[in-house]
Short mmCIF file of C-alpha atoms in Angstrom, two decimals:
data_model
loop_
_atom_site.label_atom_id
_atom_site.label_comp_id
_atom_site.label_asym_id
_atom_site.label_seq_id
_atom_site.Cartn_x
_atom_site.Cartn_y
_atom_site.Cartn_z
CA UNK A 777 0.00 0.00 0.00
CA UNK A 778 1.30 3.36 -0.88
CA UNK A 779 2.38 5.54 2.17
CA UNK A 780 0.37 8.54 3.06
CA UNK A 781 1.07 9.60 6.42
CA UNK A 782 5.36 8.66 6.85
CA UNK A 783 4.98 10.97 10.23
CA UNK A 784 2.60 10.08 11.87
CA UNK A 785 2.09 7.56 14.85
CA UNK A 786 0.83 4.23 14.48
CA UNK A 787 -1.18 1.95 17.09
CA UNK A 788 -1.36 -1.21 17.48
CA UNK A 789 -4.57 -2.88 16.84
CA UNK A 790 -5.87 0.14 15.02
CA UNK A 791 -7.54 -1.27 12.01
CA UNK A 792 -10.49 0.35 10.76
CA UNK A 793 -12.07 -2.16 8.28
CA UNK A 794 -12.04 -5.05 10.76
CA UNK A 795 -15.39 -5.90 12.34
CA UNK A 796 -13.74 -7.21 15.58
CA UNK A 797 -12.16 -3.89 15.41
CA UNK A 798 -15.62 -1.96 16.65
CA UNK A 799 -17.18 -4.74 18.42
CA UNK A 800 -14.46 -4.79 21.27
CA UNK A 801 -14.86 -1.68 21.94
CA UNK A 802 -12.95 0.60 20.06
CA UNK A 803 -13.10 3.97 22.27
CA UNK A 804 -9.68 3.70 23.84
CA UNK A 805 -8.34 3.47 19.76
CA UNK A 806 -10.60 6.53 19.11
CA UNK A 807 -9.47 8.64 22.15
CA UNK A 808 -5.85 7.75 21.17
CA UNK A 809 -6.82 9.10 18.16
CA UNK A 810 -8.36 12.31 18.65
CA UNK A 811 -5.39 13.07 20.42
CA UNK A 812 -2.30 11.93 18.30
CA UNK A 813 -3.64 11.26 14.66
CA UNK A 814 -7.08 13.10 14.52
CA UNK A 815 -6.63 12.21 10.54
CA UNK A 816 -4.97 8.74 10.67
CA UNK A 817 -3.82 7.05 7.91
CA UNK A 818 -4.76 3.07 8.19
CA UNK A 819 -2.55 1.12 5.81
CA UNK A 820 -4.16 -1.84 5.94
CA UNK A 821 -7.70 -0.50 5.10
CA UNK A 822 -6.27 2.11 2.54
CA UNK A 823 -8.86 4.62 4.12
CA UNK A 824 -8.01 7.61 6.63
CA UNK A 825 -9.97 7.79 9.68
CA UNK A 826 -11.47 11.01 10.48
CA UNK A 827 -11.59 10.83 14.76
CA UNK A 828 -12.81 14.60 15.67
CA UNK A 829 -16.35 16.07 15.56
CA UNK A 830 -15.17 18.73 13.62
CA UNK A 831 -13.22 17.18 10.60
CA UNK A 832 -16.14 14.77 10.33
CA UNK A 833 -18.72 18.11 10.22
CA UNK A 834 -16.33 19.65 7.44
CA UNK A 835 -16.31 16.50 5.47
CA UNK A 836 -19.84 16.05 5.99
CA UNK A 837 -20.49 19.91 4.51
CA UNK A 838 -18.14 19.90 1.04
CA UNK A 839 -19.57 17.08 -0.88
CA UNK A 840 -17.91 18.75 -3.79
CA UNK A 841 -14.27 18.48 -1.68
CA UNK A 842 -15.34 15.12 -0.36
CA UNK A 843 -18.03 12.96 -2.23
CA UNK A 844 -20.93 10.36 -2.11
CA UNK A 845 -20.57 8.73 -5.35
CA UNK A 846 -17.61 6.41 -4.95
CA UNK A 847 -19.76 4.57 -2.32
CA UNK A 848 -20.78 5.03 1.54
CA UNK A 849 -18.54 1.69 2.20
CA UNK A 850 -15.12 1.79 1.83
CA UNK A 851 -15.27 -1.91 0.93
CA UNK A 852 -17.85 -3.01 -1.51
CA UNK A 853 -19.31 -0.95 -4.89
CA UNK A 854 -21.51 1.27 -4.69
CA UNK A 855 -25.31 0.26 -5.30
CA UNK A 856 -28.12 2.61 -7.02
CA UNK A 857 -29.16 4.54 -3.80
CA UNK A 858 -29.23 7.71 -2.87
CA UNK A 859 -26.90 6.98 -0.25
CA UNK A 860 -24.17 6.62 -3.05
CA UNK A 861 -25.09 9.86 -4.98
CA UNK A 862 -24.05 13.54 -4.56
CA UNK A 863 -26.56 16.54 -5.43
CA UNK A 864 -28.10 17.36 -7.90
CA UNK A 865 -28.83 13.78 -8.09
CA UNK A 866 -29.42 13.13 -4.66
CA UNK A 867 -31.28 15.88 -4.00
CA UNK A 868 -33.70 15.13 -6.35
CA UNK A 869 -33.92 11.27 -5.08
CA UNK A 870 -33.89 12.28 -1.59
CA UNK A 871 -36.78 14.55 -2.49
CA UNK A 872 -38.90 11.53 -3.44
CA UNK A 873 -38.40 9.47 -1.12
CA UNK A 874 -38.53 12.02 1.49
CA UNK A 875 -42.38 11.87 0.57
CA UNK A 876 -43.44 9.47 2.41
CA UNK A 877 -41.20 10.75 5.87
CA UNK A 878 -43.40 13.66 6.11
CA UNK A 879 -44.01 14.81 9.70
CA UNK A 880 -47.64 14.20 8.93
CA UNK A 881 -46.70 10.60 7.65
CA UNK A 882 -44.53 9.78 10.49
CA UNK A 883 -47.22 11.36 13.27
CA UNK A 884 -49.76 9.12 12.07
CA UNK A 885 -48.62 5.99 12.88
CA UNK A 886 -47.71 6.95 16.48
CA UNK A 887 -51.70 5.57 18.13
CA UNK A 888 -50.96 2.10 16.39
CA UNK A 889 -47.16 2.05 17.67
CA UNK A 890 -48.28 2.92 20.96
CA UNK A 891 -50.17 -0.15 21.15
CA UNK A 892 -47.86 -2.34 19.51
CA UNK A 893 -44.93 -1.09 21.94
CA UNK A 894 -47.25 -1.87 24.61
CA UNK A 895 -47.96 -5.59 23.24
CA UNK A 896 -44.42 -6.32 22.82
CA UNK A 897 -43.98 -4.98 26.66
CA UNK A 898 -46.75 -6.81 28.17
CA UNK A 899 -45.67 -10.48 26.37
CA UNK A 900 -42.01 -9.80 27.73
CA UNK A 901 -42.95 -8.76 30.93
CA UNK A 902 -44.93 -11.36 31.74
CA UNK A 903 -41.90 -14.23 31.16
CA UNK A 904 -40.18 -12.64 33.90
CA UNK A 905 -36.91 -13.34 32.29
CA UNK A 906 -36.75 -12.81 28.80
CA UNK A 907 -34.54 -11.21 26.13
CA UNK A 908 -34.68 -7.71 25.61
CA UNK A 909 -33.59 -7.49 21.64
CA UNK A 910 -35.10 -10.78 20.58
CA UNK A 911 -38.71 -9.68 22.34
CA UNK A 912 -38.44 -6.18 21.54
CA UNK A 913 -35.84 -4.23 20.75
CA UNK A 914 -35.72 -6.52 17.18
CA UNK A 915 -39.52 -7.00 16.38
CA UNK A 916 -40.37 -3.54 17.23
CA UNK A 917 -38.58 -1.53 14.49
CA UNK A 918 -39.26 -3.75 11.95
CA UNK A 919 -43.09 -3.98 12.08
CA UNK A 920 -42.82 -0.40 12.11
CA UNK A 921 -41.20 -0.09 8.85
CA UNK A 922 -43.65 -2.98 7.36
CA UNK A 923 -46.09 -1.29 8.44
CA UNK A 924 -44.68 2.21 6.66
CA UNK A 925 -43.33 0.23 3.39
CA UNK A 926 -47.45 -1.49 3.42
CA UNK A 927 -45.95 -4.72 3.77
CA UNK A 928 -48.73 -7.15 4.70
CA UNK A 929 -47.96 -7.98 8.89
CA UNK A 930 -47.88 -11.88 7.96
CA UNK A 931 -44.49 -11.02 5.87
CA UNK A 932 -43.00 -8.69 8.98
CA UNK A 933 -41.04 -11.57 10.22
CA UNK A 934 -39.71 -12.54 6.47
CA UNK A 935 -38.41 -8.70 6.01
CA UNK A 936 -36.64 -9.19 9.54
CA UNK A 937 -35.02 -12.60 8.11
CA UNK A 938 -33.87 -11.20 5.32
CA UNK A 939 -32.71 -7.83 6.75
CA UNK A 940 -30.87 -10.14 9.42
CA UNK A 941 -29.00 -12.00 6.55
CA UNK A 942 -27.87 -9.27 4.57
CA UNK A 943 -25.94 -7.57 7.46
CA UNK A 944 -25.00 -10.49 8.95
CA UNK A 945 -22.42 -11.18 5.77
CA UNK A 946 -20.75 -8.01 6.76
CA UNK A 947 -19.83 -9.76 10.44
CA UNK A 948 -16.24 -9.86 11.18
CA UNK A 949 -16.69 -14.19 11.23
CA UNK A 950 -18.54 -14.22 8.42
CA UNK A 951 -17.92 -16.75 6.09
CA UNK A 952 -18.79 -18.33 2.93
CA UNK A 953 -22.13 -19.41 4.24
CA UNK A 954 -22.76 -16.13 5.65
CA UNK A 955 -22.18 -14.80 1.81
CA UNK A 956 -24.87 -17.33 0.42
CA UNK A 957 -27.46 -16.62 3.11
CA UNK A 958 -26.80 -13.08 2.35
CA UNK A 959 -27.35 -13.40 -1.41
CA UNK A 960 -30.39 -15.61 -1.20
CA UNK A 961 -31.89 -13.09 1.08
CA UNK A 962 -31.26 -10.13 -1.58
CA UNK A 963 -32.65 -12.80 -4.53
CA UNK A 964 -35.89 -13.24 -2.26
CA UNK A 965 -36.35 -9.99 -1.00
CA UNK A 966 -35.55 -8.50 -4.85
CA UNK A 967 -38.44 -11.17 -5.80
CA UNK A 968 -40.65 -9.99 -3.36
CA UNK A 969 -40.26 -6.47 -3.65
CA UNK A 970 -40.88 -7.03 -7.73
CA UNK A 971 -44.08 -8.40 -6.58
CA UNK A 972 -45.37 -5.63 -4.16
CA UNK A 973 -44.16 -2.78 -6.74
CA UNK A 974 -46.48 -4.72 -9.31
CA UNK A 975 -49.36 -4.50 -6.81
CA UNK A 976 -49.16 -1.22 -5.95
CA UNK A 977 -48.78 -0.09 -9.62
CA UNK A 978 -51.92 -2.08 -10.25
CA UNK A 979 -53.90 -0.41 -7.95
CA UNK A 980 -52.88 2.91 -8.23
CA UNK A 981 -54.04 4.56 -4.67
CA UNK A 982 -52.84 3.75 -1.40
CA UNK A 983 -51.06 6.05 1.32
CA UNK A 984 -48.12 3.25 2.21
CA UNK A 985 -44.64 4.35 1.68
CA UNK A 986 -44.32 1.70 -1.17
CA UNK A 987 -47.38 3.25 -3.07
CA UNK A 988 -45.68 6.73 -2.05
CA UNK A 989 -42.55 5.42 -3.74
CA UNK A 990 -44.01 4.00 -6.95
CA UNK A 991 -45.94 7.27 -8.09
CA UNK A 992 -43.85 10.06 -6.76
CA UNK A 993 -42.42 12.05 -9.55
CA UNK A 994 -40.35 14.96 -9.82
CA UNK A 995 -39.94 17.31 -12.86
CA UNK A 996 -41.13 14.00 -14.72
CA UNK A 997 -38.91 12.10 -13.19
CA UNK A 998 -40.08 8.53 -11.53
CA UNK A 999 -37.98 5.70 -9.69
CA UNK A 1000 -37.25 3.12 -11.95
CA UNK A 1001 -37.77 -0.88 -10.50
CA UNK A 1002 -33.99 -1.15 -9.70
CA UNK A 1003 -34.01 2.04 -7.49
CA UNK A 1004 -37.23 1.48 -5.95
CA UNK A 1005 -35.28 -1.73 -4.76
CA UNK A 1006 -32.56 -0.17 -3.55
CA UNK A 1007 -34.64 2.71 -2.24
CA UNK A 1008 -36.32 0.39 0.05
CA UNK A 1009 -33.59 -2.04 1.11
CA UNK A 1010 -31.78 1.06 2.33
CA UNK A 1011 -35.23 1.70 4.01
CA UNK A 1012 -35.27 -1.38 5.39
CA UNK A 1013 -32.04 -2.23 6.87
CA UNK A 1014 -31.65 1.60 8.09
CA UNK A 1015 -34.74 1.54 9.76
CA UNK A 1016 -34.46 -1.70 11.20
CA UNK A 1017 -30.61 -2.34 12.60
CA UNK A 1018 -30.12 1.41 13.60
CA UNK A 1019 -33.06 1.42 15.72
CA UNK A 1020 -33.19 -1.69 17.33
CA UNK A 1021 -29.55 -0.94 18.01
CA UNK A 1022 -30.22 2.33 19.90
CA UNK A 1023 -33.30 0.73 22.35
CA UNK A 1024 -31.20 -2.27 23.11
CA UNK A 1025 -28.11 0.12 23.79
CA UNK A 1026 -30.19 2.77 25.27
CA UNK A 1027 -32.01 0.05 27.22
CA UNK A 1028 -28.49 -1.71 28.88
CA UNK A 1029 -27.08 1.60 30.20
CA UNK A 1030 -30.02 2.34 31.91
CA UNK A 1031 -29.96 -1.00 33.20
CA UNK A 1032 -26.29 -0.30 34.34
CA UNK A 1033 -27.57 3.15 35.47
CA UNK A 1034 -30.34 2.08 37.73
CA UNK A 1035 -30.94 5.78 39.71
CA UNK A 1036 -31.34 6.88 35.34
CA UNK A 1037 -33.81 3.87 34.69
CA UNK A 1038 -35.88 4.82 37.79
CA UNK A 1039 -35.88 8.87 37.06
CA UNK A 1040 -36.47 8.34 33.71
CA UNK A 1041 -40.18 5.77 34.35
CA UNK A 1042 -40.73 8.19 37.01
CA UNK A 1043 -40.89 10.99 34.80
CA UNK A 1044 -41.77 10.64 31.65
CA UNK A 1045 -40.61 14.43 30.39
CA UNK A 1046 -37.03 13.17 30.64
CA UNK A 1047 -37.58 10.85 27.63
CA UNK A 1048 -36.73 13.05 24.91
CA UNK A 1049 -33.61 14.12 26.30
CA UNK A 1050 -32.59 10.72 27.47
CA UNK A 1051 -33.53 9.48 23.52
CA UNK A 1052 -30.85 11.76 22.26
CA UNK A 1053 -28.41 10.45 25.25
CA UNK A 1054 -29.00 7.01 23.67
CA UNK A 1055 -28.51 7.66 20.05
CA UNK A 1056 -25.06 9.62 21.34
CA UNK A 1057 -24.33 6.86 23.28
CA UNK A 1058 -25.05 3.91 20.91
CA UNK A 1059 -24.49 5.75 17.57
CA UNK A 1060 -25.16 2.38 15.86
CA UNK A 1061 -23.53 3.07 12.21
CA UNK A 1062 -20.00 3.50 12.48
CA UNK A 1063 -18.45 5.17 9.80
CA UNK A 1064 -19.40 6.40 6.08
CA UNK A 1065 -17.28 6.55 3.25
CA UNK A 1066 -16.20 9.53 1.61
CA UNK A 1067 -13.85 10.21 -1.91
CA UNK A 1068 -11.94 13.34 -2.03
CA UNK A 1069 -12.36 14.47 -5.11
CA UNK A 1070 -8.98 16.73 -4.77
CA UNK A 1071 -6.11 17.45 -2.77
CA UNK A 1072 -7.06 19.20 0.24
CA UNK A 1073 -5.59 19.53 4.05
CA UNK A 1074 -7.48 18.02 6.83
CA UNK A 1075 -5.69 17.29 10.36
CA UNK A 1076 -2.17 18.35 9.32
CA UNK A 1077 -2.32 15.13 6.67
CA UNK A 1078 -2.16 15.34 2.93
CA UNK A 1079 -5.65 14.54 1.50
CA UNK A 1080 -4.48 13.07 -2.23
CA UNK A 1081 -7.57 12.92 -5.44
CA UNK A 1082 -9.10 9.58 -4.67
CA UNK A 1083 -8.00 8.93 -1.46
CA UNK A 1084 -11.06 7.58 0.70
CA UNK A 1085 -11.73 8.90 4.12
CA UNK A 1086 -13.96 7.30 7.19
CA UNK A 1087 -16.21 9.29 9.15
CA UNK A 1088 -15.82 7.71 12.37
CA UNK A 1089 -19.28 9.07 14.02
CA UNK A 1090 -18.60 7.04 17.36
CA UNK A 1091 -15.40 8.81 18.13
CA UNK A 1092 -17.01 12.48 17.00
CA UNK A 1093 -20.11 11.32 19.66
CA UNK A 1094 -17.37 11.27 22.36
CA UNK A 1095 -15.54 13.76 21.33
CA UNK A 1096 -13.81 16.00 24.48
CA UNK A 1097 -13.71 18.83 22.37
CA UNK A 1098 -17.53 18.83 22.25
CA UNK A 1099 -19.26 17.06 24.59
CA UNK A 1100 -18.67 17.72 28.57
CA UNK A 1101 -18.04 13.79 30.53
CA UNK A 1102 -17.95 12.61 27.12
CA UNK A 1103 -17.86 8.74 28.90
CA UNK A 1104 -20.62 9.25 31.02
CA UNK A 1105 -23.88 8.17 30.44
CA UNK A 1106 -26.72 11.08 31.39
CA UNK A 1107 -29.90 11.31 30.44
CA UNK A 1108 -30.23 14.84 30.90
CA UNK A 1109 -27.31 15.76 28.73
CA UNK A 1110 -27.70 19.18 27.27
CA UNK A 1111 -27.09 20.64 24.73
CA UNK A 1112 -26.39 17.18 22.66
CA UNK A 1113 -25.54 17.74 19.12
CA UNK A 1114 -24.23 14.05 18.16
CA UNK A 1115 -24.15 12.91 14.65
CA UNK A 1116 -25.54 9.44 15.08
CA UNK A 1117 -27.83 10.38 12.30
CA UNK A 1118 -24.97 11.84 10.12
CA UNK A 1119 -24.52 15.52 9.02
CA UNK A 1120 -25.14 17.52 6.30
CA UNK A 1121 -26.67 16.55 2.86
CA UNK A 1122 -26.91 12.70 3.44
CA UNK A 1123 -28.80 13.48 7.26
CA UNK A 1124 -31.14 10.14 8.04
CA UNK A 1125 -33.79 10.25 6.76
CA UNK A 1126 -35.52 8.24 9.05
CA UNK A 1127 -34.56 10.58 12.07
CA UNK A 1128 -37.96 11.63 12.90
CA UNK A 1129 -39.15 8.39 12.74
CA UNK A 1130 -36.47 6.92 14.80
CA UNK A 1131 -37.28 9.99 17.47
CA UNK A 1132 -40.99 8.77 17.52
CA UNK A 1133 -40.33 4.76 18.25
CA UNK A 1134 -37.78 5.38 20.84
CA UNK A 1135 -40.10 7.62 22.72
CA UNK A 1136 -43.04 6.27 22.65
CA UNK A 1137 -41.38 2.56 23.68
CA UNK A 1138 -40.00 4.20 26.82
CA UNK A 1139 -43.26 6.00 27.74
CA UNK A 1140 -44.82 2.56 27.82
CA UNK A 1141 -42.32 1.29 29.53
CA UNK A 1142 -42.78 4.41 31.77
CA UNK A 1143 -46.83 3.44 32.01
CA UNK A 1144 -45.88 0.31 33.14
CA UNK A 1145 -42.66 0.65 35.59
CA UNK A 1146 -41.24 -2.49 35.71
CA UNK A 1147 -38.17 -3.55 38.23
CA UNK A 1148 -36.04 -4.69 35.45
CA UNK A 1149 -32.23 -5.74 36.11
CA UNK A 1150 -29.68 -7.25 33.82
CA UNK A 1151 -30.27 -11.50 33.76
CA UNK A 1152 -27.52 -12.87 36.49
CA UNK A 1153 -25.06 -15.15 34.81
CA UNK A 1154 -25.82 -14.35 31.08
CA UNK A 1155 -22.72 -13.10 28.86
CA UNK A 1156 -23.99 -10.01 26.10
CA UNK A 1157 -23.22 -10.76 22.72
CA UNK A 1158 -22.08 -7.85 20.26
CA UNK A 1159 -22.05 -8.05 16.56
CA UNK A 1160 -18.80 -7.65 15.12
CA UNK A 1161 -19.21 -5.49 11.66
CA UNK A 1162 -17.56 -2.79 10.82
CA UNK A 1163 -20.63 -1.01 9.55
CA UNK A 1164 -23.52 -1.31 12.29
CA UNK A 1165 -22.59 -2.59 15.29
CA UNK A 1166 -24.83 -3.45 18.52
CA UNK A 1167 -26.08 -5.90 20.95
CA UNK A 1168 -27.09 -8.96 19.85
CA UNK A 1169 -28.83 -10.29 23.25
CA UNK A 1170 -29.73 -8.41 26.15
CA UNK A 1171 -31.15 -10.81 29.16
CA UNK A 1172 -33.34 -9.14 31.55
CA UNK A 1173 -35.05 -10.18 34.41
CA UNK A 1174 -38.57 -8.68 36.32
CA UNK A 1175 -38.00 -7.93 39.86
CA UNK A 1176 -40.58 -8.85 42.15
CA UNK A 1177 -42.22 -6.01 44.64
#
């Protein structure tokens, strides 16, 4: 690999395309750093890292300096998503699929989430010991985006499979199999999603995101069938492993924070604020790609045409520069300006809706003020990806009295 950065310092262990990398806990790596080698040339990888809240806001704002269309992910090609396409392109995109994340859109679902959240709560509850991602943290966020995409609730569980599948493959142990299970689930879900897009187009109305999707048009311009695919895959694996990665996240600190868990079901106003100390906390997506498209200066380092940079959005989340007791859990952290949802042109779209789920599952856990505690004797289990990372299995057990 060509060198970049001959001064710099190296670390040990400090290898930002390896999975195992961000699922043992990569802070002590970031901290280092933020300090010595805020721009840090990774050999290995071929990528920089970009460690500091503030080179990752800069990159974030100069998509002309630093751009989309070389692909999000430093290590596969880039699909036919918005995610992978700089303005005016993505603008225009983004503004149709945007349509259906209206705040009107989003607000209306919130009576039927309230009651699923509460069904999801009352079934785990009443096990007594039970597993906190597997019984809700997983199920919830994808019914909610079934529900949004008009998938028919018999098929929720088949969108979770496949969603499962496809991000398992990018698992530090993945393997072969992992690779085939991965593809099949594309193949099926591809099928599937052929077969929805026909229906809608057949019938012409409907207020789901798919039928959104299928007649939006913009200065004449329409999704075709292979970006309404990819449109909706990124809809569906965003929605679904970010969010279920923040509640189960959200969900063990407060375990490990018991006075937080109790002040936060005994008042329910401290939600919001303790939402956006989760999504700081968690920040579930790890880095984004980035191609500079010129040579530039960032951090004291050479920036070279072509040279691809990570936005390390975990590291800007604790940055010291930014936020006070960045290594402390608090629910009523303010201000909190994290980037969990990104910055800048390619901001989640899904933010609001994201907002709404994790809310309204902790005011029904609030309604129903459990004694919850972490399961004696059960390890956690992390996933190991260096693109979303997050807790696998959470075992809690219901107090009595």
């Amino acid at each position: 690999m060509e060198e970049r950065a001959p001064d710099q310092p190296t670390r040990p262990g400090l290898r930002l395309l390896d999975g195992r990398f961000y699922a043992d806990d990569p802070h002590p790596h970031f901290t280092w750093m933020r300090r010595h080698a805020p721009v840090y040339w990774d050999a290995e990888g071929g990528v920089w890292g970009i460690a500091r809240y503030a080179d990752v806001v800069r990159v974030s704002r100069d998509p002309e300096t630093f751009c989309s269309r070389q692909g999000s992910r430093p290590d596969s090609p880039p699909l036919a998503s918005m995610i992978n396409l700089d303005d005016p392109a993505h603008l225009r995109r983004r503004s149709l699929v945007n349509r259906g994340f209206t705040p009107r859109r989003v607000a209306a679902h919130e009576p039927w989430l309230r009651t699923l959240c509460g069904e999801l709560l009352d079934r785990a509850l009443a096990r007594g010991r039970f597993d906190f991602v597997r019984d809700v943290a997983a199920p919830l966020p994808m019914r909610v985006i079934g529900e949004l995409l008009g998938i028919a609730p018999e098929d929720h569980d088949r969108l979770l499979g496949w969603s499962d599948a496809m991000l398992e493959a990018t698992s530090a142990s993945a393997g072969p199999e992992a690779a085939l299970s991965a593809a099949r689930a594309f193949a099926e879900y591809a099928e599937y999603h052929r077969q929805v897009v026909a229906d809608r187009r057949a019938r012409g109305a409907g207020e789901d995101l798919m039928s959104v999707l299928v007649r939006a048009e913009i200065d004449g311009e329409r999704l075709d069938d292979d970006a309404l695919l990819q449109e909706s895959l990124l809809i569906l694996v965003g929605g679904d492993e970010t969010t279920r990665h923040v509640i189960s996240g959200g969900m063990h600190q407060l375990l490990l924070h018991p006075e937080q868990l109790e002040a936060l079901l005994a008042e329910r106003a401290r939600i919001p604020r303790a939402v956006e100390e989760m999504l700081r906390w968690t920040t579930p997506i790890q880095n984004m790609a980035r191609t500079a498209t010129r040579e530039v200066e960032l951090g004291e380092q050479r920036i070279r045409p072509g040279d691809r940079l990570l936005l390390l959005y975990p590291s800007a989340n604790r940055d010291e520069a930014v936020f006070e007791r960045p290594f402390e859990f608090d629910i009523a952290r303010e201000p909190n300006d994290h980037l969990a949802f990104g910055h800048g042109a390619h901001f989640c779209l899904g933010a609001s809706l994201a907002r709404l789920e994790l809310r309204v599952l902790f005011e029904e856990l609030a309604a129903r003020r459990p004694r919850l505690a972490l399961a004696a004797g059960a390890p956690l289990r992390w996933r190991a990806s260096n693109f979303i990372t997050g807790l696998e299995s959470l075992p809690v057990e219901v107090r009595g009295g």
